[in-house]
Short mmCIF file of N, CA and C in Angstrom, two decimals:
data_model
loop_
_atom_site.label_atom_id
_atom_site.label_comp_id
_atom_site.label_asym_id
_atom_site.label_seq_id
_atom_site.Cartn_x
_atom_site.Cartn_y
_atom_site.Cartn_z
N MET A 1264 76.03 98.01 123.88
CA MET A 1264 76.02 97.03 122.81
C MET A 1264 77.18 96.07 123.02
N SER A 1265 76.95 94.82 122.71
CA SER A 1265 77.98 93.80 122.82
C SER A 1265 78.51 93.45 121.44
N PHE A 1266 79.82 93.37 121.33
CA PHE A 1266 80.47 93.08 120.04
C PHE A 1266 81.16 91.72 120.08
N ARG A 1267 81.23 91.10 118.91
CA ARG A 1267 82.11 89.95 118.71
C ARG A 1267 83.45 90.51 118.26
N VAL A 1268 84.53 89.87 118.64
CA VAL A 1268 85.86 90.34 118.26
C VAL A 1268 86.58 89.24 117.49
N ASN A 1269 87.05 89.57 116.30
CA ASN A 1269 87.85 88.66 115.48
C ASN A 1269 89.14 89.35 115.09
N LEU A 1270 90.18 88.56 114.87
CA LEU A 1270 91.46 89.07 114.38
C LEU A 1270 91.65 88.62 112.94
N THR A 1271 92.15 89.52 112.11
CA THR A 1271 92.52 89.12 110.75
C THR A 1271 93.79 88.28 110.83
N LEU A 1272 94.11 87.62 109.74
CA LEU A 1272 95.35 86.85 109.68
C LEU A 1272 96.55 87.77 109.92
N ARG A 1273 96.49 88.99 109.39
CA ARG A 1273 97.58 89.96 109.60
C ARG A 1273 97.74 90.26 111.09
N ALA A 1274 96.64 90.49 111.79
CA ALA A 1274 96.70 90.79 113.23
C ALA A 1274 97.24 89.59 114.00
N GLU A 1275 96.81 88.38 113.63
CA GLU A 1275 97.33 87.18 114.29
C GLU A 1275 98.84 87.06 114.08
N THR A 1276 99.30 87.37 112.87
CA THR A 1276 100.74 87.35 112.59
C THR A 1276 101.46 88.40 113.42
N ASP A 1277 100.89 89.60 113.50
CA ASP A 1277 101.49 90.65 114.33
C ASP A 1277 101.66 90.18 115.77
N VAL A 1278 100.60 89.60 116.33
CA VAL A 1278 100.64 89.12 117.72
C VAL A 1278 101.72 88.06 117.88
N SER A 1279 101.77 87.11 116.95
CA SER A 1279 102.79 86.05 117.03
C SER A 1279 104.20 86.62 116.99
N GLU A 1280 104.42 87.57 116.09
CA GLU A 1280 105.76 88.17 115.98
C GLU A 1280 106.13 88.97 117.23
N ILE A 1281 105.18 89.70 117.78
CA ILE A 1281 105.44 90.46 119.00
C ILE A 1281 105.75 89.52 120.15
N LEU A 1282 104.94 88.47 120.29
CA LEU A 1282 105.17 87.51 121.38
C LEU A 1282 106.52 86.81 121.24
N GLN A 1283 106.88 86.45 120.03
CA GLN A 1283 108.17 85.80 119.81
C GLN A 1283 109.31 86.74 120.21
N TYR A 1284 109.22 87.98 119.79
CA TYR A 1284 110.25 88.97 120.12
C TYR A 1284 110.38 89.13 121.64
N ILE A 1285 109.25 89.28 122.32
CA ILE A 1285 109.29 89.47 123.78
C ILE A 1285 109.76 88.19 124.46
N ARG A 1286 109.27 87.04 124.01
CA ARG A 1286 109.62 85.76 124.63
C ARG A 1286 111.13 85.51 124.59
N GLU A 1287 111.79 85.92 123.51
CA GLU A 1287 113.24 85.75 123.40
C GLU A 1287 113.99 86.54 124.46
N ARG A 1288 113.39 87.59 124.94
CA ARG A 1288 114.02 88.45 125.93
C ARG A 1288 113.51 88.18 127.34
N SER A 1289 112.23 87.80 127.44
CA SER A 1289 111.62 87.58 128.75
C SER A 1289 110.38 86.70 128.60
N PRO A 1290 110.50 85.41 128.89
CA PRO A 1290 109.31 84.54 128.81
C PRO A 1290 108.16 85.05 129.68
N GLN A 1291 108.48 85.54 130.87
CA GLN A 1291 107.43 86.07 131.74
C GLN A 1291 106.82 87.33 131.14
N GLY A 1292 107.65 88.16 130.52
CA GLY A 1292 107.14 89.36 129.86
C GLY A 1292 106.18 89.02 128.74
N ALA A 1293 106.47 87.96 128.00
CA ALA A 1293 105.57 87.53 126.92
C ALA A 1293 104.23 87.07 127.48
N ALA A 1294 104.27 86.34 128.58
CA ALA A 1294 103.02 85.88 129.20
C ALA A 1294 102.20 87.06 129.70
N THR A 1295 102.88 88.03 130.28
CA THR A 1295 102.20 89.24 130.77
C THR A 1295 101.59 90.02 129.61
N TRP A 1296 102.35 90.15 128.51
CA TRP A 1296 101.83 90.86 127.33
C TRP A 1296 100.59 90.15 126.79
N ALA A 1297 100.65 88.82 126.70
CA ALA A 1297 99.51 88.06 126.18
C ALA A 1297 98.28 88.25 127.06
N ASP A 1298 98.48 88.26 128.38
CA ASP A 1298 97.36 88.50 129.30
C ASP A 1298 96.77 89.88 129.08
N ARG A 1299 97.63 90.87 128.92
CA ARG A 1299 97.16 92.25 128.71
C ARG A 1299 96.41 92.36 127.39
N PHE A 1300 96.92 91.71 126.34
CA PHE A 1300 96.24 91.74 125.05
C PHE A 1300 94.87 91.08 125.16
N ASP A 1301 94.77 89.98 125.88
CA ASP A 1301 93.47 89.34 126.10
C ASP A 1301 92.50 90.28 126.81
N GLN A 1302 93.01 91.06 127.77
CA GLN A 1302 92.17 92.04 128.46
C GLN A 1302 91.65 93.09 127.49
N VAL A 1303 92.53 93.54 126.59
CA VAL A 1303 92.14 94.54 125.59
C VAL A 1303 91.02 93.98 124.71
N LEU A 1304 91.17 92.74 124.26
CA LEU A 1304 90.13 92.13 123.42
C LEU A 1304 88.81 92.03 124.18
N ALA A 1305 88.87 91.70 125.46
CA ALA A 1305 87.65 91.63 126.28
C ALA A 1305 87.01 93.01 126.41
N GLU A 1306 87.83 94.05 126.58
CA GLU A 1306 87.30 95.42 126.65
C GLU A 1306 86.57 95.79 125.37
N LEU A 1307 87.11 95.36 124.24
CA LEU A 1307 86.50 95.71 122.95
C LEU A 1307 85.11 95.10 122.80
N THR A 1308 84.83 94.00 123.46
CA THR A 1308 83.49 93.40 123.33
C THR A 1308 82.42 94.33 123.88
N GLU A 1309 82.80 95.20 124.80
CA GLU A 1309 81.82 96.10 125.42
C GLU A 1309 81.96 97.56 125.02
N SER A 1310 83.16 97.98 124.64
CA SER A 1310 83.36 99.42 124.47
C SER A 1310 84.10 99.80 123.19
N ALA A 1311 84.10 98.96 122.19
CA ALA A 1311 84.84 99.27 120.96
C ALA A 1311 84.41 100.60 120.35
N ASN A 1312 83.12 100.88 120.39
CA ASN A 1312 82.61 102.10 119.77
C ASN A 1312 82.97 103.36 120.56
N ARG A 1313 83.54 103.20 121.74
CA ARG A 1313 83.97 104.35 122.53
C ARG A 1313 85.48 104.60 122.44
N LYS A 1314 86.17 103.77 121.69
CA LYS A 1314 87.62 103.95 121.52
C LYS A 1314 87.86 105.03 120.48
N PRO A 1315 88.99 105.73 120.57
CA PRO A 1315 89.25 106.85 119.66
C PRO A 1315 89.56 106.40 118.23
N LEU A 1316 89.37 107.34 117.33
CA LEU A 1316 89.78 107.10 115.95
C LEU A 1316 91.31 107.01 115.90
N ALA A 1317 91.80 106.12 115.06
CA ALA A 1317 93.24 105.92 114.90
C ALA A 1317 93.80 106.97 113.95
N PRO A 1318 95.10 107.24 114.04
CA PRO A 1318 95.71 108.17 113.08
C PRO A 1318 95.51 107.74 111.63
N GLU A 1319 95.38 106.44 111.40
CA GLU A 1319 95.16 105.91 110.05
C GLU A 1319 93.79 106.25 109.50
N ASN A 1320 92.89 106.73 110.32
CA ASN A 1320 91.50 106.95 109.92
C ASN A 1320 91.34 107.96 108.79
N GLY A 1321 92.21 108.92 108.70
CA GLY A 1321 92.03 110.04 107.79
C GLY A 1321 91.79 109.72 106.34
N ASP A 1322 92.33 108.63 105.83
CA ASP A 1322 92.23 108.38 104.40
C ASP A 1322 91.59 107.03 104.08
N HIS A 1323 90.55 106.70 104.81
CA HIS A 1323 89.89 105.41 104.61
C HIS A 1323 88.38 105.60 104.65
N GLU A 1324 87.66 104.76 103.91
CA GLU A 1324 86.20 104.90 103.86
C GLU A 1324 85.55 104.51 105.19
N GLU A 1325 86.05 103.46 105.83
CA GLU A 1325 85.49 103.02 107.11
C GLU A 1325 86.23 103.71 108.25
N GLU A 1326 85.55 103.85 109.39
CA GLU A 1326 86.22 104.40 110.56
C GLU A 1326 87.24 103.39 111.07
N ILE A 1327 88.44 103.86 111.26
CA ILE A 1327 89.50 103.03 111.82
C ILE A 1327 89.75 103.52 113.24
N ARG A 1328 89.61 102.64 114.19
CA ARG A 1328 89.80 102.97 115.60
C ARG A 1328 91.00 102.21 116.15
N HIS A 1329 91.42 102.61 117.33
CA HIS A 1329 92.50 101.88 117.97
C HIS A 1329 92.36 101.95 119.48
N VAL A 1330 93.02 101.02 120.12
CA VAL A 1330 93.14 101.04 121.57
C VAL A 1330 94.63 100.91 121.86
N VAL A 1331 95.11 101.79 122.73
CA VAL A 1331 96.52 101.78 123.11
C VAL A 1331 96.63 101.08 124.46
N PHE A 1332 97.60 100.19 124.55
CA PHE A 1332 97.85 99.53 125.84
C PHE A 1332 99.36 99.48 126.07
N LYS A 1333 99.73 99.37 127.34
CA LYS A 1333 101.15 99.43 127.71
C LYS A 1333 101.59 98.15 128.38
N THR A 1334 102.89 97.90 128.26
CA THR A 1334 103.51 96.83 129.03
C THR A 1334 103.81 97.36 130.43
N ARG A 1335 104.25 96.46 131.28
CA ARG A 1335 104.60 96.86 132.64
C ARG A 1335 105.70 97.91 132.67
N VAL A 1336 106.60 97.86 131.67
CA VAL A 1336 107.69 98.84 131.62
C VAL A 1336 107.33 100.08 130.81
N GLY A 1337 106.07 100.17 130.38
CA GLY A 1337 105.59 101.39 129.73
C GLY A 1337 105.66 101.44 128.22
N LYS A 1338 106.05 100.34 127.56
CA LYS A 1338 106.07 100.35 126.09
C LYS A 1338 104.64 100.28 125.57
N LYS A 1339 104.36 101.14 124.59
CA LYS A 1339 102.99 101.24 124.07
C LYS A 1339 102.79 100.38 122.83
N TYR A 1340 101.65 99.73 122.81
CA TYR A 1340 101.21 98.93 121.67
C TYR A 1340 99.82 99.41 121.27
N ARG A 1341 99.46 99.19 120.00
CA ARG A 1341 98.14 99.59 119.52
C ARG A 1341 97.47 98.42 118.83
N ALA A 1342 96.23 98.18 119.18
CA ALA A 1342 95.37 97.26 118.44
C ALA A 1342 94.49 98.13 117.55
N ILE A 1343 94.59 97.93 116.25
CA ILE A 1343 93.88 98.75 115.27
C ILE A 1343 92.71 97.94 114.75
N PHE A 1344 91.52 98.56 114.69
CA PHE A 1344 90.34 97.78 114.35
C PHE A 1344 89.28 98.58 113.61
N LEU A 1345 88.39 97.83 112.99
CA LEU A 1345 87.19 98.36 112.32
C LEU A 1345 85.98 97.81 113.06
N ILE A 1346 84.88 98.53 113.00
CA ILE A 1346 83.62 98.02 113.54
C ILE A 1346 82.67 97.84 112.37
N ARG A 1347 82.17 96.63 112.23
CA ARG A 1347 81.21 96.30 111.17
C ARG A 1347 80.00 95.67 111.84
N GLU A 1348 78.97 96.50 112.04
CA GLU A 1348 77.76 96.12 112.76
C GLU A 1348 78.14 95.65 114.16
N ASP A 1349 77.97 94.35 114.47
CA ASP A 1349 78.30 93.88 115.82
C ASP A 1349 79.66 93.18 115.88
N LEU A 1350 80.46 93.34 114.82
CA LEU A 1350 81.77 92.70 114.74
C LEU A 1350 82.89 93.73 114.86
N VAL A 1351 83.82 93.47 115.76
CA VAL A 1351 85.06 94.24 115.84
C VAL A 1351 86.11 93.41 115.12
N LEU A 1352 86.71 93.98 114.09
CA LEU A 1352 87.72 93.29 113.31
C LEU A 1352 89.07 93.93 113.59
N VAL A 1353 89.88 93.25 114.39
CA VAL A 1353 91.23 93.74 114.68
C VAL A 1353 92.08 93.43 113.46
N THR A 1354 92.60 94.48 112.83
CA THR A 1354 93.32 94.31 111.57
C THR A 1354 94.83 94.26 111.74
N HIS A 1355 95.34 94.96 112.75
CA HIS A 1355 96.79 95.03 112.97
C HIS A 1355 97.05 95.25 114.46
N VAL A 1356 98.22 94.83 114.88
CA VAL A 1356 98.72 95.17 116.22
C VAL A 1356 100.11 95.75 116.01
N ARG A 1357 100.30 96.96 116.47
CA ARG A 1357 101.56 97.67 116.25
C ARG A 1357 102.30 97.84 117.57
N GLY A 1358 103.62 97.71 117.49
CA GLY A 1358 104.47 97.88 118.65
C GLY A 1358 105.19 99.21 118.63
N PRO A 1359 106.03 99.45 119.64
CA PRO A 1359 106.76 100.72 119.73
C PRO A 1359 107.59 100.97 118.48
N GLY A 1360 107.50 102.18 117.95
CA GLY A 1360 108.33 102.57 116.82
C GLY A 1360 107.85 102.12 115.46
N GLN A 1361 106.76 101.37 115.40
CA GLN A 1361 106.28 100.93 114.10
C GLN A 1361 105.48 102.03 113.42
N ASP A 1362 105.59 102.07 112.10
CA ASP A 1362 104.89 103.08 111.31
C ASP A 1362 103.38 102.87 111.35
N LEU A 1363 102.66 103.90 110.91
CA LEU A 1363 101.21 103.76 110.74
C LEU A 1363 100.94 102.71 109.67
N VAL A 1364 99.76 102.13 109.72
CA VAL A 1364 99.38 101.12 108.74
C VAL A 1364 99.08 101.82 107.42
N PRO A 1365 99.75 101.44 106.33
CA PRO A 1365 99.46 102.05 105.03
C PRO A 1365 98.04 101.73 104.58
N ARG A 1366 97.44 102.66 103.87
CA ARG A 1366 96.06 102.50 103.40
C ARG A 1366 95.85 101.17 102.68
N GLN A 1367 96.79 100.78 101.83
CA GLN A 1367 96.62 99.56 101.04
C GLN A 1367 96.66 98.29 101.89
N GLU A 1368 97.08 98.38 103.15
CA GLU A 1368 97.09 97.21 104.02
C GLU A 1368 95.79 97.05 104.82
N MET A 1369 94.91 98.03 104.74
CA MET A 1369 93.64 97.93 105.47
C MET A 1369 92.65 97.11 104.64
N PRO A 1370 91.86 96.25 105.30
CA PRO A 1370 90.87 95.46 104.56
C PRO A 1370 89.82 96.35 103.91
N VAL A 1371 89.32 95.91 102.79
CA VAL A 1371 88.28 96.63 102.07
C VAL A 1371 86.94 96.05 102.49
N SER A 1372 85.96 96.93 102.71
CA SER A 1372 84.64 96.44 103.15
C SER A 1372 83.90 95.73 102.04
#
């Protein structure tokens, strides 16, 4: 199955903040991170339904999934998403050390 992928405003803000943080330390690192994130989004168009349930899934009506990806130096990031029919809705992007997404921050269906 092929999915469309959209980011919520919250996810777009997360990406912007992550890129700004990395860019201040390494412009090349930010470009590499952005390329890797684009690859993750492309993967979701084909395999979102095969990604694991996220730790946040336990207390929500909809299935919450995530995909973990790493930077070249091994720092882990998570793209957290919902699947609604043929739409993948990326709701948050979390970086190293960030807490789980609170239930009240997840979109309501």
